mmCIF file of N, CA and C in Angstrom:
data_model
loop_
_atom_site.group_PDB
_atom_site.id
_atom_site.type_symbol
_atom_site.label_atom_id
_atom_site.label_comp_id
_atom_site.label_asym_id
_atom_site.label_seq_id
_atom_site.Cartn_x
_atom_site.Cartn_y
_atom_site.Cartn_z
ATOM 1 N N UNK H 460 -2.544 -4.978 7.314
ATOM 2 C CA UNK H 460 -3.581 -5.750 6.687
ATOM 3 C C UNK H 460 -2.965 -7.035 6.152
ATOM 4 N N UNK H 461 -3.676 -8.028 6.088
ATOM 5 C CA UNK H 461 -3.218 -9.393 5.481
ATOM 6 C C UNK H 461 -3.457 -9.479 4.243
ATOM 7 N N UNK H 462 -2.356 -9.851 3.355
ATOM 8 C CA UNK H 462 -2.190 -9.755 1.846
ATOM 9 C C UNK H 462 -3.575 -10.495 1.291
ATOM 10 N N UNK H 463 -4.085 -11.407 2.086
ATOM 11 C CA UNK H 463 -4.929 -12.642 1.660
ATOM 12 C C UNK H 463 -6.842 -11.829 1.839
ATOM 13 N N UNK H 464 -6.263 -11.074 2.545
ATOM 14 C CA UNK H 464 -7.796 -10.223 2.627
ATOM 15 C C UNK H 464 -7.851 -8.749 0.770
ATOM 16 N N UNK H 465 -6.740 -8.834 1.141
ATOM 17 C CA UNK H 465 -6.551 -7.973 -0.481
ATOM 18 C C UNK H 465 -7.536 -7.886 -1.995
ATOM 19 N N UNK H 466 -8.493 -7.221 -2.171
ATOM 20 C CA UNK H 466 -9.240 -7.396 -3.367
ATOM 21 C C UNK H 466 -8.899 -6.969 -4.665
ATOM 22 N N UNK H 467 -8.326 -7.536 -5.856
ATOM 23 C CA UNK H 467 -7.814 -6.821 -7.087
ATOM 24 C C UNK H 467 -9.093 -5.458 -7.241
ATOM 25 N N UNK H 468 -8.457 -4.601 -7.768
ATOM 26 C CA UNK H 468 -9.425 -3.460 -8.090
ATOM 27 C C UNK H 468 -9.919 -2.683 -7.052
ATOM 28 N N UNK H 469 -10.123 -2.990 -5.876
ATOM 29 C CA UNK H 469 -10.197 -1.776 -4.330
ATOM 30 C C UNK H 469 -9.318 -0.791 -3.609
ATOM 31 N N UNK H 470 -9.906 0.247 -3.981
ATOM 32 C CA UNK H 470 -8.660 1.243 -2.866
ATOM 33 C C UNK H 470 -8.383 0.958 -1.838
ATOM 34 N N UNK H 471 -7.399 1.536 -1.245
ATOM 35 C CA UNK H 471 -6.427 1.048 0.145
ATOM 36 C C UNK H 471 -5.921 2.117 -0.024
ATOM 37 N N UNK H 472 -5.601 2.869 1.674
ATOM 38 C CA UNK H 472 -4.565 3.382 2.347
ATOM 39 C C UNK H 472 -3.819 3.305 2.894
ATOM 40 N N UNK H 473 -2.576 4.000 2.109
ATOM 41 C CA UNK H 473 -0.897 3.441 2.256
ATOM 42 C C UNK H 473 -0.389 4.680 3.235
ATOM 43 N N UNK H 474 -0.169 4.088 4.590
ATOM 44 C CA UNK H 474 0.410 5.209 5.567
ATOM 45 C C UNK H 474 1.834 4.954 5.851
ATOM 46 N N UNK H 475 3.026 5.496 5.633
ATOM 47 C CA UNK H 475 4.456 4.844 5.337
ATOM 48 C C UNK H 475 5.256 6.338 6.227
ATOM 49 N N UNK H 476 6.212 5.644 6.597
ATOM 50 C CA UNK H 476 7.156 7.131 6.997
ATOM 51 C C UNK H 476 8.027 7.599 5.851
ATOM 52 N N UNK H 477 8.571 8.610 5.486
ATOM 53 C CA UNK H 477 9.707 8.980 4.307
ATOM 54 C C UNK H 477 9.851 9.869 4.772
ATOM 55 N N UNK H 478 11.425 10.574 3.993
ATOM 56 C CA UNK H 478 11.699 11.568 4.333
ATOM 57 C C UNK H 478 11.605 12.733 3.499
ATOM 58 N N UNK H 479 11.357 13.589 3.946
ATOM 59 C CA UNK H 479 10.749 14.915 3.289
ATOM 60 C C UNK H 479 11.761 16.234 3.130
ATOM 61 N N UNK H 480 11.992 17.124 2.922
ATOM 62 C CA UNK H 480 12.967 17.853 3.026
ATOM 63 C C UNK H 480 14.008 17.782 4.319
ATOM 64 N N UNK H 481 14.522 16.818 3.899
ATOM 65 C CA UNK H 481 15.746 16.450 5.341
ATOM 66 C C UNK H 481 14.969 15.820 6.901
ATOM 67 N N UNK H 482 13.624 15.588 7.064
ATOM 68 C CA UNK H 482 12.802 15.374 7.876
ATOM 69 C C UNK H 482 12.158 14.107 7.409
ATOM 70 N N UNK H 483 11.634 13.321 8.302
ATOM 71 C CA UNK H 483 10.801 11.775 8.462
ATOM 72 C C UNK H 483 9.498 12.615 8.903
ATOM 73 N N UNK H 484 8.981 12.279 7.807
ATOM 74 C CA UNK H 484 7.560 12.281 7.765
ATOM 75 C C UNK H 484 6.713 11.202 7.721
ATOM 76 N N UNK H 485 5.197 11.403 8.142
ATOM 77 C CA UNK H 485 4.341 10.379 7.821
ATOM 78 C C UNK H 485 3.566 10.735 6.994
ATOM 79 N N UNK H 486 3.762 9.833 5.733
ATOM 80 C CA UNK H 486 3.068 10.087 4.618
ATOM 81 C C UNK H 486 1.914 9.237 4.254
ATOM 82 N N UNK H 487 0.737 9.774 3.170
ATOM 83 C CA UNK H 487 -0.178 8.756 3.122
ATOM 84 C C UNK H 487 -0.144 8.643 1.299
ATOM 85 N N UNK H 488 -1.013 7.933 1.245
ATOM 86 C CA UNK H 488 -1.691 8.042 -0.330
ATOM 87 C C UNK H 488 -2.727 6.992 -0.653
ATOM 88 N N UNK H 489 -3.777 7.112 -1.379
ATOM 89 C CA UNK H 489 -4.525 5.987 -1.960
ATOM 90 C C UNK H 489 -3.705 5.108 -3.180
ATOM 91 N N UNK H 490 -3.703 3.901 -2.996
ATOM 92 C CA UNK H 490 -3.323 2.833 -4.264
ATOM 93 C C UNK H 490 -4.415 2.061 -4.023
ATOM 94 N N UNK H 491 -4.357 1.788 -5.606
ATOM 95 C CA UNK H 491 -5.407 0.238 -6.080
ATOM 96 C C UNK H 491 -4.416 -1.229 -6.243
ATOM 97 N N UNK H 492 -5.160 -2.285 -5.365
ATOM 98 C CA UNK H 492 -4.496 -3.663 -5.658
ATOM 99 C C UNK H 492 -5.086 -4.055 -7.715
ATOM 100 N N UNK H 493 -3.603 -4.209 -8.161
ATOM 101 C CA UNK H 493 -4.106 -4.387 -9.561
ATOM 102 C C UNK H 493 -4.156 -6.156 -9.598
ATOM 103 N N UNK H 494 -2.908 -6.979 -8.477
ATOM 104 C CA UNK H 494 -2.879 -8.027 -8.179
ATOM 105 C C UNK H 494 -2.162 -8.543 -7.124
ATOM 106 N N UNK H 495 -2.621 -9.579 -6.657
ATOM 107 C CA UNK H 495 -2.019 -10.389 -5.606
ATOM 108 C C UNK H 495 -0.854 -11.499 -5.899
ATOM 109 N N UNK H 496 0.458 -11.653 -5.819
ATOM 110 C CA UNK H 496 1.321 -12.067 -5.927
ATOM 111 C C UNK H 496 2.012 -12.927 -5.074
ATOM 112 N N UNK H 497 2.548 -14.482 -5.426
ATOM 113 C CA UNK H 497 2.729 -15.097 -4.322
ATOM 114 C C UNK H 497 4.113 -14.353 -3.199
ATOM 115 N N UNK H 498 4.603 -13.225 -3.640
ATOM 116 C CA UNK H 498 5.629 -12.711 -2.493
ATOM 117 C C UNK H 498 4.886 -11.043 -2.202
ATOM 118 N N UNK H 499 4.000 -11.068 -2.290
ATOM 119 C CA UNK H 499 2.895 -9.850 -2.461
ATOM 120 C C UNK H 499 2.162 -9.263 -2.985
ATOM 121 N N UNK H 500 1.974 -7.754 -3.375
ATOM 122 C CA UNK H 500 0.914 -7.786 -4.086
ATOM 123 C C UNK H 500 1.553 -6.532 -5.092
ATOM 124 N N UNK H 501 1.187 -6.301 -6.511
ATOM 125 C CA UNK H 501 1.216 -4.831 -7.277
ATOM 126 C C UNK H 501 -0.027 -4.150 -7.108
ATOM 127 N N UNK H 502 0.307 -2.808 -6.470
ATOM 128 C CA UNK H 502 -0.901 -1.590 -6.912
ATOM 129 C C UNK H 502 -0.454 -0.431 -7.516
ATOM 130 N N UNK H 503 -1.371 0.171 -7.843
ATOM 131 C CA UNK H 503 -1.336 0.949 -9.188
ATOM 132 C C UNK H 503 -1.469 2.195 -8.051
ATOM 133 N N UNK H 504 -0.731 3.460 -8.165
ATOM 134 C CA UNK H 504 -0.534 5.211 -7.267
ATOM 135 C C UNK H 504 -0.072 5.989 -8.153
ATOM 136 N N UNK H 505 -1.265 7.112 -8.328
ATOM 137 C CA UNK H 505 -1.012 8.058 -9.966
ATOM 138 C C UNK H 505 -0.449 7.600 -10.871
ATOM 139 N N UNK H 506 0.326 7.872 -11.307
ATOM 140 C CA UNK H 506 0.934 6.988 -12.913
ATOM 141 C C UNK H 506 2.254 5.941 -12.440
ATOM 142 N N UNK H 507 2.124 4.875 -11.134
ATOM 143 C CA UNK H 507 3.140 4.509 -11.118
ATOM 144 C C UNK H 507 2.600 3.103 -10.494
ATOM 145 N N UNK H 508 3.400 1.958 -10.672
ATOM 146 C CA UNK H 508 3.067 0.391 -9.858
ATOM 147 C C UNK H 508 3.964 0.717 -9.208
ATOM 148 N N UNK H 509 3.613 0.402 -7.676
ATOM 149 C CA UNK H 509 4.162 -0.342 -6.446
ATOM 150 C C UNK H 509 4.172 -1.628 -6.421
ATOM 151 N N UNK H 510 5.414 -2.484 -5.961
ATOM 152 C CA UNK H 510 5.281 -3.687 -5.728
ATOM 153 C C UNK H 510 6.160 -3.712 -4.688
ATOM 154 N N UNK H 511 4.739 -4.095 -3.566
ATOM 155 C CA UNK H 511 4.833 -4.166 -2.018
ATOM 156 C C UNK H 511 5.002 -5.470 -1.887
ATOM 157 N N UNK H 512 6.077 -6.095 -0.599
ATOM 158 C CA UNK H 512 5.967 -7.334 0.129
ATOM 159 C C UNK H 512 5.221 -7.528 1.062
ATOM 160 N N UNK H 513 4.953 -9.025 1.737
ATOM 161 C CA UNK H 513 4.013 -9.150 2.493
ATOM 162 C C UNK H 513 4.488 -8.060 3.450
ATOM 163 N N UNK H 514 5.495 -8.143 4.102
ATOM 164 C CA UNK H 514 5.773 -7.079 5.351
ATOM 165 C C UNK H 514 5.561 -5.563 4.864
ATOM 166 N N UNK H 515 5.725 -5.627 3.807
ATOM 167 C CA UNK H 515 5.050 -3.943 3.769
ATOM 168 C C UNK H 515 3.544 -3.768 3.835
ATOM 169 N N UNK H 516 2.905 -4.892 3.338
ATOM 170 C CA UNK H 516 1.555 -4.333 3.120
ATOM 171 C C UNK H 516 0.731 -4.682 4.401
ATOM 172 N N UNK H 517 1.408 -5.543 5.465
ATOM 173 C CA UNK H 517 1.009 -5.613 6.699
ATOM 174 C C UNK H 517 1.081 -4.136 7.465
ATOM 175 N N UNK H 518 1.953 -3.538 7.321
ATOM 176 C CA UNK H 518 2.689 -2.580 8.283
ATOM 177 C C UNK H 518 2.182 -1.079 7.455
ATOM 178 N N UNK H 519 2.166 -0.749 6.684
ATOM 179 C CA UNK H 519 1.746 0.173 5.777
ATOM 180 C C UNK H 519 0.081 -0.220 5.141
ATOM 181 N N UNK H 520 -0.548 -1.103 4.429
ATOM 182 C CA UNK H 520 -1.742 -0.979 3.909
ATOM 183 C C UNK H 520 -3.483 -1.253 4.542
ATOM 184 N N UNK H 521 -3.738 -0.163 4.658
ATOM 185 C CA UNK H 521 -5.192 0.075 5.421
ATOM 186 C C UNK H 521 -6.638 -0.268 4.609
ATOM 187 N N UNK H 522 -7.397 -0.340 4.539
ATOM 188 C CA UNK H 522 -8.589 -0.833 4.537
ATOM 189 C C UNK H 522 -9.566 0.167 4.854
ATOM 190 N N UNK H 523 -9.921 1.244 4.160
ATOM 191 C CA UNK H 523 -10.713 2.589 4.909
ATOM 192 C C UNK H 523 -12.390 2.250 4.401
ATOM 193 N N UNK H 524 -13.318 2.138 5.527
ATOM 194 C CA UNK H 524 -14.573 1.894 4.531
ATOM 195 C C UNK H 524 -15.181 3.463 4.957
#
């Protein structure tokens, strides 16, 4: 997704690989954009801020309607 389409306050789905008990998994989760930042954006995931770069939130952040 393009950082510039990004709405403060809208959910988004974050689909990312990590690794899981010794294994690469594909993981998901809902985050909220709290703001848009000129090197990306902060969102808010259960009790924690992410602060994603443009290349992450291209490659990882979805748009589910």
């Amino acid at each position: 997704m393009k950082k510039e389409k990004l709405i403060p306050g809208k959910k988004y789905l974050r689909k990312r690989k990590t690794t899981y008990a010794g294994k690469e998994v594909e993981a998901e989760s809902w985050i909220e954009c709290m703001q848009v930042t000129p090197v990306g954006a902060v969102f808010w995931s259960g009790d924690d801020l992410l602060k994603l770069t443009d290349e992450q939130i291209e490659k990882e952040v979805r748009e589910v309607e």
